[in-house]
Amino acid sequence: MEAYKIIISPNKLLIGVVIALAISEITLLAVTPYSEAFILEIILSLILTITTTWLGFKFVKKFFDIYLIEAAFRSDRQANSDLFIVGKFLANFIIIVLAIIIFAQTHQVNVFGLIASLGIGGVAVAFASQNTLSQLLGGILLYIDRPFVIDDYIGLPDGTFGRVESIGLRSTKIRSSGKGTLIIVPNNSLTQVNIENFSAAKKVMSILYLTFYRYVDIEEQALIRQVILTSTADIFGIDPRNTDITFKNARNSQSENITQAQITFFILGSGKVSMDFRRQMLDNASQRITLKLKEYGIAFDIEQPSIYVDSPITV
């Protein structure tokens, strides 16, 4: 019912035109000898084919641009624009091919013979674009197999590791951890190597406590939260999507007002990760937070030791 409202209902007028043209062509062929109505039937059939193809394009546009995107948002799935582009292109291409074949077959045009005669040229073009086609097929395989998705942290055998920013038609973009540089990897090469997906592994939750020996107001809390998130977003091994900061006001032993911040990190790929690696990740995060907050003149102490808790939450 919802698909009808989104896809069919806005195109009722065009659907009516297509039906009217089809009825007109059928009526023309039924009451007039084909030899006499040949030219008129060709023109009418061509208009019907073009109108039907246009209607198909509008259906595809509504389906991909509205229905599928809204369905993805409702299911809390991340919408991949590149995948929508591929799907829309293929759907429109199929509509054009079907329209040409149907029109040709109904008017005794040997379209398959024409395609065969162009076969040699097609082979030459295929050889010239072999690398591009290989990359496109690699992209399709990545969409089907889904060894990783956007925002996953992955590692490659050549030492490349970082966060997947986009999965395109020909290549995948990876934001390297640490350097922050953008690495562009052809899709066909990704289908031939072992990919280590850190985001798909078990995680360990690590907690840091920051103590500010004064009251921190709401505006300063927002600044601290932003500094922490920004300074730790590109640390390899820490999942930035699930980093959480909460503030709590309390009193110390001298009855002075203080504010404490609890920072919760999730370390990726921790199923077999050593405790030393976890400490290294947290030390790196602590150093970055300390340096950034000192730039704003904000003093604090970090409570040690940090707390490590196995987390069953999947990424």
PDB file of N, CA and C in Angstrom, residues 198-232:
ATOM      1  N   PHE A 198      38.306  -5.291  11.813  1.00  0.00           N
ATOM      2  CA  PHE A 198      38.404  -5.108  13.254  1.00  0.00           C
ATOM      3  C   PHE A 198      37.045  -4.793  13.875  1.00  0.00           C
ATOM      4  N   SER A 199      36.189  -4.122  13.110  1.00  0.00           N
ATOM      5  CA  SER A 199      34.893  -3.732  13.663  1.00  0.00           C
ATOM      6  C   SER A 199      33.986  -4.934  13.873  1.00  0.00           C
ATOM      7  N   ALA A 200      34.233  -6.022  13.159  1.00  0.00           N
ATOM      8  CA  ALA A 200      33.379  -7.196  13.302  1.00  0.00           C
ATOM      9  C   ALA A 200      33.805  -8.085  14.460  1.00  0.00           C
ATOM     10  N   ALA A 201      34.920  -7.748  15.101  1.00  0.00           N
ATOM     11  CA  ALA A 201      35.414  -8.590  16.190  1.00  0.00           C
ATOM     12  C   ALA A 201      34.770  -8.194  17.515  1.00  0.00           C
ATOM     13  N   LYS A 202      35.037  -9.010  18.514  1.00  0.00           N
ATOM     14  CA  LYS A 202      34.572  -8.701  19.868  1.00  0.00           C
ATOM     15  C   LYS A 202      35.275  -7.443  20.357  1.00  0.00           C
ATOM     16  N   LYS A 203      34.610  -6.690  21.217  1.00  0.00           N
ATOM     17  CA  LYS A 203      35.183  -5.447  21.724  1.00  0.00           C
ATOM     18  C   LYS A 203      35.346  -5.512  23.241  1.00  0.00           C
ATOM     19  N   VAL A 204      36.236  -4.652  23.724  1.00  0.00           N
ATOM     20  CA  VAL A 204      36.403  -4.481  25.160  1.00  0.00           C
ATOM     21  C   VAL A 204      36.092  -3.031  25.490  1.00  0.00           C
ATOM     22  N   MET A 205      35.262  -2.846  26.500  1.00  0.00           N
ATOM     23  CA  MET A 205      34.913  -1.495  26.937  1.00  0.00           C
ATOM     24  C   MET A 205      35.938  -1.028  27.957  1.00  0.00           C
ATOM     25  N   SER A 206      36.532   0.128  27.715  1.00  0.00           N
ATOM     26  CA  SER A 206      37.516   0.711  28.623  1.00  0.00           C
ATOM     27  C   SER A 206      37.012   2.061  29.108  1.00  0.00           C
ATOM     28  N   ILE A 207      37.207   2.324  30.374  1.00  0.00           N
ATOM     29  CA  ILE A 207      36.651   3.532  30.990  1.00  0.00           C
ATOM     30  C   ILE A 207      37.771   4.370  31.596  1.00  0.00           C
ATOM     31  N   LEU A 208      37.757   5.651  31.271  1.00  0.00           N
ATOM     32  CA  LEU A 208      38.659   6.631  31.877  1.00  0.00           C
ATOM     33  C   LEU A 208      37.842   7.608  32.706  1.00  0.00           C
ATOM     34  N   TYR A 209      38.404   8.041  33.847  1.00  0.00           N
ATOM     35  CA  TYR A 209      37.746   9.047  34.671  1.00  0.00           C
ATOM     36  C   TYR A 209      38.616  10.299  34.727  1.00  0.00           C
ATOM     37  N   LEU A 210      38.034  11.433  34.354  1.00  0.00           N
ATOM     38  CA  LEU A 210      38.707  12.724  34.454  1.00  0.00           C
ATOM     39  C   LEU A 210      38.091  13.492  35.615  1.00  0.00           C
ATOM     40  N   THR A 211      38.937  14.015  36.489  1.00  0.00           N
ATOM     41  CA  THR A 211      38.450  14.785  37.644  1.00  0.00           C
ATOM     42  C   THR A 211      38.866  16.239  37.487  1.00  0.00           C
ATOM     43  N   PHE A 212      37.886  17.143  37.478  1.00  0.00           N
ATOM     44  CA  PHE A 212      38.118  18.585  37.427  1.00  0.00           C
ATOM     45  C   PHE A 212      37.838  19.134  38.818  1.00  0.00           C
ATOM     46  N   TYR A 213      38.826  19.752  39.449  1.00  0.00           N
ATOM     47  CA  TYR A 213      38.687  20.175  40.843  1.00  0.00           C
ATOM     48  C   TYR A 213      37.984  21.519  40.933  1.00  0.00           C
ATOM     49  N   ARG A 214      36.876  21.597  40.233  1.00  0.00           N
ATOM     50  CA  ARG A 214      36.004  22.777  40.264  1.00  0.00           C
ATOM     51  C   ARG A 214      34.716  22.406  39.563  1.00  0.00           C
ATOM     52  N   TYR A 215      33.752  23.303  39.615  1.00  0.00           N
ATOM     53  CA  TYR A 215      32.485  23.059  38.934  1.00  0.00           C
ATOM     54  C   TYR A 215      32.647  23.415  37.453  1.00  0.00           C
ATOM     55  N   VAL A 216      32.229  22.516  36.579  1.00  0.00           N
ATOM     56  CA  VAL A 216      32.296  22.736  35.132  1.00  0.00           C
ATOM     57  C   VAL A 216      30.879  22.943  34.616  1.00  0.00           C
ATOM     58  N   ASP A 217      30.619  24.115  34.037  1.00  0.00           N
ATOM     59  CA  ASP A 217      29.252  24.405  33.586  1.00  0.00           C
ATOM     60  C   ASP A 217      28.938  23.686  32.274  1.00  0.00           C
ATOM     61  N   ILE A 218      27.703  23.848  31.824  1.00  0.00           N
ATOM     62  CA  ILE A 218      27.211  23.117  30.657  1.00  0.00           C
ATOM     63  C   ILE A 218      27.998  23.461  29.398  1.00  0.00           C
ATOM     64  N   GLU A 219      28.283  24.750  29.205  1.00  0.00           N
ATOM     65  CA  GLU A 219      28.993  25.164  27.999  1.00  0.00           C
ATOM     66  C   GLU A 219      30.397  24.577  27.957  1.00  0.00           C
ATOM     67  N   GLU A 220      31.079  24.585  29.098  1.00  0.00           N
ATOM     68  CA  GLU A 220      32.427  24.026  29.135  1.00  0.00           C
ATOM     69  C   GLU A 220      32.393  22.502  28.989  1.00  0.00           C
ATOM     70  N   GLN A 221      31.337  21.873  29.493  1.00  0.00           N
ATOM     71  CA  GLN A 221      31.186  20.435  29.301  1.00  0.00           C
ATOM     72  C   GLN A 221      31.069  20.101  27.816  1.00  0.00           C
ATOM     73  N   ALA A 222      30.313  20.910  27.093  1.00  0.00           N
ATOM     74  CA  ALA A 222      30.166  20.693  25.651  1.00  0.00           C
ATOM     75  C   ALA A 222      31.510  20.833  24.940  1.00  0.00           C
ATOM     76  N   LEU A 223      32.310  21.822  25.365  1.00  0.00           N
ATOM     77  CA  LEU A 223      33.636  22.013  24.776  1.00  0.00           C
ATOM     78  C   LEU A 223      34.528  20.807  25.062  1.00  0.00           C
ATOM     79  N   ILE A 224      34.523  20.338  26.313  1.00  0.00           N
ATOM     80  CA  ILE A 224      35.350  19.186  26.689  1.00  0.00           C
ATOM     81  C   ILE A 224      34.933  17.953  25.906  1.00  0.00           C
ATOM     82  N   ARG A 225      33.622  17.751  25.793  1.00  0.00           N
ATOM     83  CA  ARG A 225      33.124  16.588  25.047  1.00  0.00           C
ATOM     84  C   ARG A 225      33.595  16.637  23.592  1.00  0.00           C
ATOM     85  N   GLN A 226      33.508  17.812  22.973  1.00  0.00           N
ATOM     86  CA  GLN A 226      33.925  17.956  21.586  1.00  0.00           C
ATOM     87  C   GLN A 226      35.414  17.717  21.424  1.00  0.00           C
ATOM     88  N   VAL A 227      36.212  18.237  22.366  1.00  0.00           N
ATOM     89  CA  VAL A 227      37.669  18.051  22.313  1.00  0.00           C
ATOM     90  C   VAL A 227      38.018  16.572  22.418  1.00  0.00           C
ATOM     91  N   ILE A 228      37.364  15.870  23.332  1.00  0.00           N
ATOM     92  CA  ILE A 228      37.650  14.436  23.522  1.00  0.00           C
ATOM     93  C   ILE A 228      37.289  13.645  22.276  1.00  0.00           C
ATOM     94  N   LEU A 229      36.109  13.883  21.719  1.00  0.00           N
ATOM     95  CA  LEU A 229      35.672  13.146  20.537  1.00  0.00           C
ATOM     96  C   LEU A 229      36.572  13.425  19.333  1.00  0.00           C
ATOM     97  N   THR A 230      36.947  14.695  19.169  1.00  0.00           N
ATOM     98  CA  THR A 230      37.780  15.066  18.019  1.00  0.00           C
ATOM     99  C   THR A 230      39.186  14.491  18.135  1.00  0.00           C
ATOM    100  N   SER A 231      39.750  14.538  19.327  1.00  0.00           N
ATOM    101  CA  SER A 231      41.144  14.121  19.504  1.00  0.00           C
ATOM    102  C   SER A 231      41.319  12.608  19.498  1.00  0.00           C
ATOM    103  N   THR A 232      40.244  11.854  19.669  1.00  0.00           N
ATOM    104  CA  THR A 232      40.371  10.388  19.700  1.00  0.00           C
ATOM    105  C   THR A 232      39.677   9.706  18.527  1.00  0.00           C
TER     106      THR A 232
END
